[in-house]
Amino acid sequence: EDTVPGGPCENAGVQVGDVLVAITVNGTAASVTNFVQLERVLDDNVGKEITITLQRAGASVDLAVTPDDLHEITPSKFLEINGGVVHALSYQQARNFQMRCGQVYVAEPGYVLGLAGVPKHCIVTELDGVATPDLSSFSAVYAGLVRRFLKRENGASKNGMDISNGDSKTAQTVALKYFTKDDRHRIKTATLRTHFNWHTSPTFFHRNWRTGVWEKSDLLDAVAEEVDMDADVVGEENEMGAATASVNKKRKKASEEPEVPAANDDLAEVLRSPRTDDAPATSLAESVTRAVENSLCVAKCDIASVALADGVYSRSFEGNGLVLHHDIGENIGIVVVDRNTVPVSSCDVLLTFAAYPCEVHAVVEFLHPTKNFALLSYKPRALPNTGRGRVTPAVTATGDARYELRRGDQLILVGLNSHCRPTSRQVGVADATSSAAVPSADIPRFRAVNEETIKLDIELGFDTGGVLADANGTVRALWASYATPASDGEVDGVVRGMFIDDAICATGRVVRWLRHEHGRDEFCDSHSDKTVTTLDAEFEVTTLAKAANLRVPQVWIDALLRKDPERRQALVVASTVANTGASKVLHDGDVVLKAGDVTCVTFGDVDRAVAGAGETRLLPMTVCRGGEIIDLQISLSAVSCLGTQRLTHWAGCLIQKAHRPVAELGFTPGSCDALNEVFISRWFHGSPAHRYGLYALHWITEVNDVLVFTMDDFENAVGGVENNTFVRVKLVSLQGRPKVLTVKVDHHYWPTWELRKSANAGRGWERVML
């Protein structure tokens, strides 16, 4: 029927359509009439030459064949690389795919291969310019990549460079060639970008046939380092001051970035000169696009499966970013994006600028806990010389200019598509006072609260975002994406205009602490500067007519109407964050009348009152509750703007400090003095957590009858648990229902380890075994 390419039968000359008549062993011929007889003869003669008699087109053909050992060609080891699995192509799959056994087969792409677009079930033929006909050759090349990365990383740390999240001097990209079984005649090329911080070092798993255990061995230990180092590695060592040989000096000169040569003067001039159109006159949309284009970029955010924190719903995001700060001298650049582009801090971010075609790594610096924006930092010197001066910070509205937007105002919507090409059109403001009003999802994740947005007079398909600018090229708002839950349990992205005055203020804070971390003389209170003061209450907008139905006195209705005749609204407490100062004194349904000295009509009024509370973090507030006017004193909270900084993997589940959206649901176990923060965010298939029902969206309150409140408490409680023993775990669900489980831990396949945000200036993530 068919033969396996490169197998014993094909090598012997067996053809499709041949009829097997007899097998001769040791001079004795025997007819073959059933499969049981055939299998017995083959099993008894593994590695021995036999003669098979075939009928081919009416003629008898005798061929000598040596049966292979099926156990030898069945993979007994695989290579785990960054969450992916690669092994030799088995006989069974080779027969199904009509391919040669032993080729490099991608069973699961994982993080690095997945980011490069390498699919499942493909065959890798080349890596970094080296042919990879089998797993051994692939492993040798991949081990070289890891060693090269480690040498660059060590050299970068010695020279004070950022080694995490991809400094341009330590990042490396290599080409990988592969083909798929359905398109085997065309070789495809993918670009691999090195990411070795999220997962364990590449590891071989080899099956022990006696015990049945898949034993581990580190790739770098299994593959010896070649004496003849790769020339690129030598060049990198020389660039970091680790080598002094003359050949390395030549490499250093080649690897250093030269000044723009004379041959590129025309390119620089083209980039500086204004573009021309064949049209008689340039449109307003085109002129504004040219004014803001060099301040735009596309941000691509990728998250490893082991770092999917805070209920994030996807592993890959993409959206537009706006450059707010670009200082080549200090080597500090800041970009603002929405939280549906960069939802968590445990991620890898690449920026592609419209001003010049290059990719630059970025670091998540600021995640606002309630507003829909995040700030990223990048190094302007990582751009090529020609492109550094092309990128310019955006010109933004200052002061109270954000409140000057009115219905009917004409703006220009400018955005970048996935190819980093600008698109634009003229739009009108339909409503500049619309509430974001993002409902809670079944899985608690970030959502914007207490935020006003801009609606336009037409629904547009600018899914990747952009900016709203006026005729002068001044950016008035970010065209941002808001993640909203859909009725089918999925997540939809709603795009609205978002005012960026909060992001501009936060940019100044981020620049201050970056200067401080880099040793520049600037005062920075690292604790207070990296927190946001919040009221810990969510408000909803209601009309003044309905506020009157809530028994708000007429004198206050008139006061709210005088404050803002256009909006004609009041703020009503929708919910409070559990175990906070607001939850102790505010009730759902309270109508907010005054905060501090400010009569409150908008979310901005409340924000200004909170900002004016000062270091005391006490906010006087007047509310109407059931027709009664009550004066309250509310304790404000200082919430970190750095995002989740610590992720612990135990028994196959991901455990973190409960993120703010969980508390926004109104319940956390414990009390204000002793809050339970140990929260299961995710679990992995096939793990002990999966087997014993240790699922996500639960707090862990006890381990072996020992109370655990903090992450340190939990790690101390599980630190002494021996392998293959049972652990008694008490859980509390989001609804407050307790549950007790016993979990048998497996430290061999599911060890306990932690991802931590590094405290050094690189602010990257590090993997720590516990």
PDB file of N, CA and C in Angstrom, residues 414-445:
ATOM      1  N   VAL A 414      -6.154  59.528  13.637  1.00  0.00           N
ATOM      2  CA  VAL A 414      -4.943  59.010  12.989  1.00  0.00           C
ATOM      3  C   VAL A 414      -4.520  57.748  13.719  1.00  0.00           C
ATOM      4  N   GLY A 415      -4.291  56.691  12.978  1.00  0.00           N
ATOM      5  CA  GLY A 415      -3.849  55.439  13.571  1.00  0.00           C
ATOM      6  C   GLY A 415      -2.909  54.699  12.645  1.00  0.00           C
ATOM      7  N   LEU A 416      -2.233  53.701  13.177  1.00  0.00           N
ATOM      8  CA  LEU A 416      -1.344  52.858  12.393  1.00  0.00           C
ATOM      9  C   LEU A 416      -1.974  51.480  12.232  1.00  0.00           C
ATOM     10  N   ASN A 417      -1.921  50.951  11.003  1.00  0.00           N
ATOM     11  CA  ASN A 417      -2.419  49.598  10.802  1.00  0.00           C
ATOM     12  C   ASN A 417      -1.340  48.588  11.178  1.00  0.00           C
ATOM     13  N   SER A 418      -1.624  47.315  10.955  1.00  0.00           N
ATOM     14  CA  SER A 418      -0.684  46.274  11.373  1.00  0.00           C
ATOM     15  C   SER A 418       0.630  46.336  10.616  1.00  0.00           C
ATOM     16  N   HIS A 419       0.650  47.018   9.476  1.00  0.00           N
ATOM     17  CA  HIS A 419       1.882  47.188   8.709  1.00  0.00           C
ATOM     18  C   HIS A 419       2.589  48.490   9.055  1.00  0.00           C
ATOM     19  N   CYS A 420       2.126  49.139  10.115  1.00  0.00           N
ATOM     20  CA  CYS A 420       2.728  50.382  10.616  1.00  0.00           C
ATOM     21  C   CYS A 420       2.605  51.512   9.601  1.00  0.00           C
ATOM     22  N   ARG A 421       1.561  51.483   8.812  1.00  0.00           N
ATOM     23  CA  ARG A 421       1.287  52.575   7.878  1.00  0.00           C
ATOM     24  C   ARG A 421       0.131  53.399   8.423  1.00  0.00           C
ATOM     25  N   PRO A 422       0.220  54.718   8.346  1.00  0.00           N
ATOM     26  CA  PRO A 422      -0.819  55.566   8.935  1.00  0.00           C
ATOM     27  C   PRO A 422      -2.107  55.538   8.127  1.00  0.00           C
ATOM     28  N   THR A 423      -3.212  55.581   8.836  1.00  0.00           N
ATOM     29  CA  THR A 423      -4.537  55.761   8.253  1.00  0.00           C
ATOM     30  C   THR A 423      -5.206  56.911   8.990  1.00  0.00           C
ATOM     31  N   SER A 424      -6.035  57.654   8.306  1.00  0.00           N
ATOM     32  CA  SER A 424      -6.653  58.819   8.952  1.00  0.00           C
ATOM     33  C   SER A 424      -7.964  59.158   8.268  1.00  0.00           C
ATOM     34  N   ARG A 425      -8.798  59.882   9.016  1.00  0.00           N
ATOM     35  CA  ARG A 425     -10.021  60.439   8.463  1.00  0.00           C
ATOM     36  C   ARG A 425     -10.553  61.488   9.417  1.00  0.00           C
ATOM     37  N   GLN A 426     -11.372  62.368   8.880  1.00  0.00           N
ATOM     38  CA  GLN A 426     -11.967  63.423   9.693  1.00  0.00           C
ATOM     39  C   GLN A 426     -13.228  62.897  10.367  1.00  0.00           C
ATOM     40  N   VAL A 427     -13.379  63.186  11.654  1.00  0.00           N
ATOM     41  CA  VAL A 427     -14.511  62.689  12.423  1.00  0.00           C
ATOM     42  C   VAL A 427     -15.074  63.829  13.256  1.00  0.00           C
ATOM     43  N   GLY A 428     -16.267  63.622  13.744  1.00  0.00           N
ATOM     44  CA  GLY A 428     -16.907  64.591  14.611  1.00  0.00           C
ATOM     45  C   GLY A 428     -17.191  63.996  15.977  1.00  0.00           C
ATOM     46  N   VAL A 429     -17.163  64.843  17.009  1.00  0.00           N
ATOM     47  CA  VAL A 429     -17.438  64.388  18.367  1.00  0.00           C
ATOM     48  C   VAL A 429     -18.945  64.303  18.562  1.00  0.00           C
ATOM     49  N   ALA A 430     -19.429  63.125  18.889  1.00  0.00           N
ATOM     50  CA  ALA A 430     -20.847  62.945  19.177  1.00  0.00           C
ATOM     51  C   ALA A 430     -21.144  63.162  20.656  1.00  0.00           C
ATOM     52  N   ASP A 431     -20.229  62.726  21.532  1.00  0.00           N
ATOM     53  CA  ASP A 431     -20.410  62.872  22.974  1.00  0.00           C
ATOM     54  C   ASP A 431     -19.038  62.818  23.624  1.00  0.00           C
ATOM     55  N   ALA A 432     -18.653  63.864  24.313  1.00  0.00           N
ATOM     56  CA  ALA A 432     -17.353  63.914  24.992  1.00  0.00           C
ATOM     57  C   ALA A 432     -17.475  63.615  26.477  1.00  0.00           C
ATOM     58  N   THR A 433     -18.659  63.176  26.919  1.00  0.00           N
ATOM     59  CA  THR A 433     -18.889  62.953  28.350  1.00  0.00           C
ATOM     60  C   THR A 433     -19.449  61.568  28.635  1.00  0.00           C
ATOM     61  N   SER A 434     -19.232  60.632  27.720  1.00  0.00           N
ATOM     62  CA  SER A 434     -19.801  59.298  27.873  1.00  0.00           C
ATOM     63  C   SER A 434     -19.008  58.486  28.893  1.00  0.00           C
ATOM     64  N   SER A 435     -19.707  57.781  29.771  1.00  0.00           N
ATOM     65  CA  SER A 435     -19.048  56.928  30.764  1.00  0.00           C
ATOM     66  C   SER A 435     -18.593  55.626  30.114  1.00  0.00           C
ATOM     67  N   ALA A 436     -17.391  55.160  30.483  1.00  0.00           N
ATOM     68  CA  ALA A 436     -16.895  53.897  29.934  1.00  0.00           C
ATOM     69  C   ALA A 436     -17.821  52.741  30.314  1.00  0.00           C
ATOM     70  N   ALA A 437     -18.238  52.662  31.570  1.00  0.00           N
ATOM     71  CA  ALA A 437     -19.236  51.696  32.049  1.00  0.00           C
ATOM     72  C   ALA A 437     -18.937  50.275  31.577  1.00  0.00           C
ATOM     73  N   VAL A 438     -17.742  49.784  31.884  1.00  0.00           N
ATOM     74  CA  VAL A 438     -17.361  48.420  31.505  1.00  0.00           C
ATOM     75  C   VAL A 438     -17.861  47.456  32.572  1.00  0.00           C
ATOM     76  N   PRO A 439     -18.699  46.490  32.216  1.00  0.00           N
ATOM     77  CA  PRO A 439     -19.216  45.564  33.237  1.00  0.00           C
ATOM     78  C   PRO A 439     -18.153  44.569  33.684  1.00  0.00           C
ATOM     79  N   SER A 440     -18.391  43.944  34.828  1.00  0.00           N
ATOM     80  CA  SER A 440     -17.470  42.935  35.341  1.00  0.00           C
ATOM     81  C   SER A 440     -17.583  41.659  34.525  1.00  0.00           C
ATOM     82  N   ALA A 441     -16.451  40.950  34.392  1.00  0.00           N
ATOM     83  CA  ALA A 441     -16.421  39.686  33.670  1.00  0.00           C
ATOM     84  C   ALA A 441     -16.532  38.522  34.644  1.00  0.00           C
ATOM     85  N   ASP A 442     -16.830  37.344  34.109  1.00  0.00           N
ATOM     86  CA  ASP A 442     -16.903  36.155  34.957  1.00  0.00           C
ATOM     87  C   ASP A 442     -15.553  35.862  35.597  1.00  0.00           C
ATOM     88  N   ILE A 443     -14.495  36.068  34.840  1.00  0.00           N
ATOM     89  CA  ILE A 443     -13.137  35.925  35.358  1.00  0.00           C
ATOM     90  C   ILE A 443     -12.627  37.320  35.679  1.00  0.00           C
ATOM     91  N   PRO A 444     -12.346  37.633  36.940  1.00  0.00           N
ATOM     92  CA  PRO A 444     -11.944  39.001  37.285  1.00  0.00           C
ATOM     93  C   PRO A 444     -10.675  39.410  36.544  1.00  0.00           C
ATOM     94  N   ARG A 445     -10.768  40.512  35.815  1.00  0.00           N
ATOM     95  CA  ARG A 445      -9.628  41.077  35.111  1.00  0.00           C
ATOM     96  C   ARG A 445      -9.782  42.586  35.095  1.00  0.00           C
TER      97      ARG A 445
END
